[in-house]
mmCIF file of C-alpha atoms in Angstrom:
data_model
loop_
_atom_site.group_PDB
_atom_site.id
_atom_site.type_symbol
_atom_site.label_atom_id
_atom_site.label_comp_id
_atom_site.label_asym_id
_atom_site.label_seq_id
_atom_site.Cartn_x
_atom_site.Cartn_y
_atom_site.Cartn_z
ATOM 1 C CA ASP A 239 106.276 113.370 101.065
ATOM 2 C CA THR A 240 103.974 110.640 99.707
ATOM 3 C CA GLU A 241 104.336 108.738 103.222
ATOM 4 C CA VAL A 242 101.586 107.607 105.211
ATOM 5 C CA THR A 243 103.169 106.246 108.607
ATOM 6 C CA GLN A 244 100.928 103.580 110.495
ATOM 7 C CA THR A 245 101.727 102.195 114.167
ATOM 8 C CA PRO A 246 102.657 100.032 115.404
ATOM 9 C CA LYS A 247 103.715 97.457 112.242
ATOM 10 C CA HIS A 248 103.322 94.457 114.515
ATOM 11 C CA LEU A 249 100.677 94.069 117.395
ATOM 12 C CA VAL A 250 99.761 91.230 120.104
ATOM 13 C CA MET A 251 96.633 91.511 121.982
ATOM 14 C CA GLY A 252 94.813 89.211 123.969
ATOM 15 C CA MET A 253 90.763 89.158 123.559
ATOM 16 C CA THR A 254 90.170 91.308 126.771
ATOM 17 C CA ASN A 255 93.080 93.880 125.984
ATOM 18 C CA LYS A 256 92.007 97.309 124.628
ATOM 19 C CA LYS A 257 94.328 98.828 121.801
ATOM 20 C CA SER A 258 94.691 101.339 119.507
ATOM 21 C CA LEU A 259 96.397 101.793 115.818
ATOM 22 C CA LYS A 260 97.534 105.116 114.747
ATOM 23 C CA CYS A 261 97.992 105.971 110.471
ATOM 24 C CA GLU A 262 99.296 109.491 109.904
ATOM 25 C CA GLN A 263 99.858 111.673 106.556
ATOM 26 C CA HIS A 264 100.939 114.985 106.001
ATOM 27 C CA MET A 265 99.978 115.347 102.500
ATOM 28 C CA GLY A 266 96.927 117.789 103.167
ATOM 29 C CA HIS A 267 94.518 114.863 102.226
ATOM 30 C CA ARG A 268 91.222 114.675 103.622
ATOM 31 C CA ALA A 269 89.522 111.508 102.780
ATOM 32 C CA MET A 270 91.332 108.754 105.199
ATOM 33 C CA TYR A 271 90.435 105.467 105.439
ATOM 34 C CA TRP A 272 90.464 101.566 107.264
ATOM 35 C CA TYR A 273 90.899 98.282 105.125
ATOM 36 C CA LYS A 274 91.276 95.057 106.617
ATOM 37 C CA GLN A 275 93.194 92.389 104.689
ATOM 38 C CA LYS A 276 93.371 88.349 105.519
ATOM 39 C CA ALA A 277 96.131 86.354 104.516
ATOM 40 C CA LYS A 278 95.720 85.694 100.665
ATOM 41 C CA LYS A 279 92.940 87.695 100.327
ATOM 42 C CA PRO A 280 92.549 90.620 99.067
ATOM 43 C CA PRO A 281 92.021 94.124 100.919
ATOM 44 C CA GLU A 282 87.986 95.085 102.143
ATOM 45 C CA LEU A 283 87.205 98.403 102.551
ATOM 46 C CA MET A 284 86.066 99.196 106.666
ATOM 47 C CA PHE A 285 85.938 102.932 107.193
ATOM 48 C CA VAL A 286 85.614 106.118 104.983
ATOM 49 C CA TYR A 287 86.433 109.566 106.254
ATOM 50 C CA SER A 288 85.768 112.573 104.781
ATOM 51 C CA TYR A 289 86.821 116.445 106.016
ATOM 52 C CA GLU A 290 87.272 114.314 109.655
ATOM 53 C CA LYS A 291 83.444 112.539 109.229
ATOM 54 C CA LEU A 292 83.218 109.240 109.312
ATOM 55 C CA SER A 293 81.413 108.985 105.429
ATOM 56 C CA ILE A 294 81.223 105.117 105.321
ATOM 57 C CA ASN A 295 81.220 102.227 107.322
ATOM 58 C CA GLU A 296 81.120 98.902 105.653
ATOM 59 C CA SER A 297 78.635 97.389 108.269
ATOM 60 C CA VAL A 298 82.065 96.715 111.014
ATOM 61 C CA PRO A 299 81.722 95.142 114.250
ATOM 62 C CA SER A 300 81.521 97.479 117.119
ATOM 63 C CA ARG A 301 84.553 96.167 118.933
ATOM 64 C CA PHE A 302 86.236 98.114 115.877
ATOM 65 C CA SER A 303 85.940 101.879 117.023
ATOM 66 C CA PRO A 304 87.336 104.385 113.867
ATOM 67 C CA GLU A 305 88.154 107.724 115.433
ATOM 68 C CA CYS A 306 89.621 111.011 113.153
ATOM 69 C CA PRO A 307 90.891 113.814 115.557
ATOM 70 C CA ASN A 308 92.316 115.943 112.943
ATOM 71 C CA SER A 309 93.245 115.616 109.357
ATOM 72 C CA SER A 310 96.422 114.309 110.220
ATOM 73 C CA LEU A 311 95.909 111.686 111.665
ATOM 74 C CA LEU A 312 93.500 108.546 111.833
ATOM 75 C CA ASN A 313 92.951 105.882 114.550
ATOM 76 C CA LEU A 314 91.420 102.390 115.143
ATOM 77 C CA HIS A 315 90.566 101.617 118.440
ATOM 78 C CA LEU A 316 89.925 98.015 119.085
ATOM 79 C CA HIS A 317 88.713 96.095 121.992
ATOM 80 C CA ALA A 318 87.324 92.653 122.953
ATOM 81 C CA LEU A 319 88.929 91.253 119.514
ATOM 82 C CA GLN A 320 88.271 87.439 118.196
ATOM 83 C CA PRO A 321 90.920 85.459 117.048
ATOM 84 C CA GLU A 322 89.414 85.863 113.534
ATOM 85 C CA ASP A 323 90.374 89.484 113.646
ATOM 86 C CA SER A 324 94.171 88.262 113.258
ATOM 87 C CA ALA A 325 94.548 90.413 109.734
ATOM 88 C CA LEU A 326 96.652 93.092 108.294
ATOM 89 C CA TYR A 327 95.326 96.066 108.688
ATOM 90 C CA LEU A 328 95.781 98.775 106.434
ATOM 91 C CA CYS A 329 95.338 102.835 106.574
ATOM 92 C CA ALA A 330 95.065 105.046 102.968
ATOM 93 C CA SER A 331 94.532 108.813 102.470
ATOM 94 C CA SER A 332 93.823 110.861 99.415
ATOM 95 C CA GLN A 333 92.304 113.879 97.863
ATOM 96 C CA VAL A 334 88.246 114.149 98.121
ATOM 97 C CA LEU A 335 87.586 113.677 94.635
ATOM 98 C CA ALA A 336 85.970 111.301 92.109
ATOM 99 C CA LYS A 337 89.313 110.073 90.606
ATOM 100 C CA ASN A 338 91.833 109.661 93.539
ATOM 101 C CA ILE A 339 95.100 108.082 94.120
ATOM 102 C CA GLN A 340 95.270 106.485 97.113
ATOM 103 C CA TYR A 341 98.458 106.402 99.244
ATOM 104 C CA PHE A 342 98.799 103.230 101.236
ATOM 105 C CA GLY A 343 101.062 102.654 104.627
ATOM 106 C CA ALA A 344 102.383 99.501 105.252
ATOM 107 C CA GLY A 345 100.253 98.190 107.191
ATOM 108 C CA THR A 346 99.893 97.033 111.248
ATOM 109 C CA ARG A 347 100.010 93.124 111.301
ATOM 110 C CA LEU A 348 97.639 92.477 114.121
ATOM 111 C CA SER A 349 97.317 88.599 115.809
ATOM 112 C CA VAL A 350 94.581 88.431 118.631
ATOM 113 C CA LEU A 351 95.162 85.473 120.992
ATOM 114 C CA LYS B 56 78.389 96.092 94.461
ATOM 115 C CA ASN B 57 81.079 96.289 91.862
ATOM 116 C CA GLU B 58 82.604 92.487 90.866
ATOM 117 C CA VAL B 59 85.807 92.742 90.219
ATOM 118 C CA GLU B 60 87.569 89.766 88.330
ATOM 119 C CA GLN B 61 91.059 89.266 87.490
ATOM 120 C CA SER B 62 93.291 87.175 85.573
ATOM 121 C CA PRO B 63 95.336 85.120 86.058
ATOM 122 C CA GLN B 64 95.558 84.209 89.775
ATOM 123 C CA ASN B 65 99.320 82.994 89.368
ATOM 124 C CA LEU B 66 102.004 83.235 86.588
ATOM 125 C CA THR B 67 105.521 82.186 86.700
ATOM 126 C CA ALA B 68 107.390 83.640 83.887
ATOM 127 C CA GLN B 69 111.096 83.919 82.921
ATOM 128 C CA GLU B 70 112.843 87.145 82.998
ATOM 129 C CA GLY B 71 112.670 88.874 79.936
ATOM 130 C CA GLU B 72 108.720 87.730 79.053
ATOM 131 C CA PHE B 73 105.820 89.774 78.252
ATOM 132 C CA ILE B 74 103.629 89.833 80.972
ATOM 133 C CA THR B 75 99.590 90.471 81.098
ATOM 134 C CA ILE B 76 97.364 90.721 83.631
ATOM 135 C CA ASN B 77 93.253 91.138 82.912
ATOM 136 C CA CYS B 78 90.658 92.812 85.419
ATOM 137 C CA SER B 79 86.893 93.003 84.279
ATOM 138 C CA TYR B 80 84.087 94.722 86.728
ATOM 139 C CA SER B 81 80.534 94.504 86.478
ATOM 140 C CA VAL B 82 79.043 98.507 86.591
ATOM 141 C CA GLY B 83 80.111 101.283 85.843
ATOM 142 C CA ILE B 84 83.469 103.539 87.800
ATOM 143 C CA SER B 85 85.272 106.443 88.442
ATOM 144 C CA ALA B 86 88.526 104.836 87.922
ATOM 145 C CA LEU B 87 90.336 102.272 87.632
ATOM 146 C CA HIS B 88 93.704 101.615 90.411
ATOM 147 C CA TRP B 89 96.317 99.137 89.669
ATOM 148 C CA LEU B 90 98.154 98.003 92.338
ATOM 149 C CA GLN B 91 101.251 96.287 93.504
ATOM 150 C CA GLN B 92 101.832 94.248 96.914
ATOM 151 C CA HIS B 93 104.929 92.936 97.907
ATOM 152 C CA PRO B 94 105.275 90.304 100.241
ATOM 153 C CA GLY B 95 105.330 91.821 104.171
ATOM 154 C CA GLY B 96 102.265 94.533 102.917
ATOM 155 C CA GLY B 97 103.015 97.841 101.470
ATOM 156 C CA ILE B 98 100.935 98.740 98.877
ATOM 157 C CA VAL B 99 101.978 100.886 95.821
ATOM 158 C CA SER B 100 99.571 102.700 93.328
ATOM 159 C CA LEU B 101 100.829 101.909 89.641
ATOM 160 C CA PHE B 102 98.044 103.353 87.535
ATOM 161 C CA MET B 103 94.916 105.104 88.072
ATOM 162 C CA LEU B 104 92.851 104.821 84.840
ATOM 163 C CA SER B 105 89.695 106.622 83.727
ATOM 164 C CA SER B 106 89.967 105.805 79.862
ATOM 165 C CA GLY B 107 93.102 105.166 77.481
ATOM 166 C CA LYS B 108 96.390 103.929 78.036
ATOM 167 C CA LYS B 109 99.228 105.271 80.343
ATOM 168 C CA LYS B 110 102.646 104.163 80.453
ATOM 169 C CA HIS B 111 105.334 104.177 83.049
ATOM 170 C CA GLY B 112 108.527 102.674 82.259
ATOM 171 C CA ARG B 113 107.924 99.217 81.692
ATOM 172 C CA LEU B 114 104.576 99.065 82.637
ATOM 173 C CA ILE B 115 101.586 100.011 80.626
ATOM 174 C CA ALA B 116 97.804 100.402 81.902
ATOM 175 C CA THR B 117 94.629 99.768 78.862
ATOM 176 C CA ILE B 118 91.080 100.273 79.976
ATOM 177 C CA ASN B 119 88.407 99.658 77.658
ATOM 178 C CA ILE B 120 85.057 101.523 79.293
ATOM 179 C CA GLN B 121 82.632 99.955 77.057
ATOM 180 C CA GLU B 122 84.184 96.045 77.525
ATOM 181 C CA LYS B 123 84.670 97.258 81.264
ATOM 182 C CA HIS B 124 87.747 95.763 81.148
ATOM 183 C CA SER B 125 91.419 96.712 81.938
ATOM 184 C CA SER B 126 95.122 95.343 80.816
ATOM 185 C CA LEU B 127 98.189 95.963 82.885
ATOM 186 C CA HIS B 128 101.445 95.124 80.787
ATOM 187 C CA ILE B 129 104.950 94.154 81.701
ATOM 188 C CA THR B 130 107.740 94.668 79.178
ATOM 189 C CA ALA B 131 111.284 92.860 79.671
ATOM 190 C CA SER B 132 109.600 91.355 83.130
ATOM 191 C CA HIS B 133 112.740 91.079 85.737
ATOM 192 C CA PRO B 134 112.582 89.166 89.241
ATOM 193 C CA ARG B 135 112.252 92.657 91.251
ATOM 194 C CA ASP B 136 108.799 92.603 89.045
ATOM 195 C CA SER B 137 107.843 89.677 91.323
ATOM 196 C CA ALA B 138 104.854 90.776 93.705
ATOM 197 C CA VAL B 139 100.862 90.442 93.732
ATOM 198 C CA TYR B 140 99.107 93.173 91.110
ATOM 199 C CA ILE B 141 95.730 93.979 92.332
ATOM 200 C CA CYS B 142 92.702 95.464 89.865
ATOM 201 C CA ALA B 143 90.624 98.114 92.092
ATOM 202 C CA VAL B 144 87.990 100.508 91.498
ATOM 203 C CA GLY B 145 86.272 102.969 92.963
ATOM 204 C CA SER B 146 82.464 103.734 92.187
ATOM 205 C CA GLY B 147 81.315 106.774 93.153
ATOM 206 C CA GLY B 148 82.525 110.858 93.710
ATOM 207 C CA GLY B 149 84.266 111.990 96.764
ATOM 208 C CA ALA B 150 86.189 109.701 99.253
ATOM 209 C CA ASP B 151 84.762 106.504 97.690
ATOM 210 C CA GLY B 152 86.556 102.932 99.478
ATOM 211 C CA LEU B 153 88.195 100.474 96.697
ATOM 212 C CA THR B 154 86.410 97.314 95.814
ATOM 213 C CA PHE B 155 89.611 94.967 95.111
ATOM 214 C CA GLY B 156 90.202 92.029 92.772
ATOM 215 C CA LYS B 157 91.725 89.160 93.996
ATOM 216 C CA GLY B 158 95.327 89.890 93.026
ATOM 217 C CA THR B 159 97.658 88.372 90.568
ATOM 218 C CA HIS B 160 100.718 86.328 92.146
ATOM 219 C CA LEU B 161 103.834 87.294 89.697
ATOM 220 C CA ILE B 162 106.924 85.355 90.079
ATOM 221 C CA ILE B 163 109.709 85.921 87.498
ATOM 222 C CA GLN B 164 112.312 83.800 87.790
ATOM 223 C CA PRO B 165 116.000 84.336 86.328
#
């Protein structure tokens, strides 16, 4: 099983809402990633978790709050987002190696109204 | 931070043509990745390279570490190859986020 599952596939939220994105993998990977991709742009790294600990935060605003409750699950909690946060949010996982293939989920397409 | 440049940004070709997409990067890397993204978002890893050449079906990827350059080739292109092809690099050890090029939007016409 090389699948990374992201839910929901689509999400529409208001600027005052609180919502969460979920990512799950069962490949035994101990590194998990959140990327943000705006339309017609390449993905940009947001967060990296290694062995369930946050190892990289690319200066992401605090309205995005990641959480890694166990080695299979990664969440992204959203609060007080802005319309410019509308994007495709991609999750990926990999082994913790210098040369690692990252497996991507299909993404959550987020619209903030 | 690594700068990753891809060319061309857009490419339209006829079915059967040989396709080449180029990627260059600015500083040393641990590995270079070629990824494919279809409309709708899903990203698939095609190759991970740190040296030499790899082949999978009609796809070939090469890398020249000294010149900091990689190429992705598609032989006997087919309309189903139409997608965005993205070059990405990892620069460190362990769990390392990728730095992406802007992608090449490839359309293969029948």
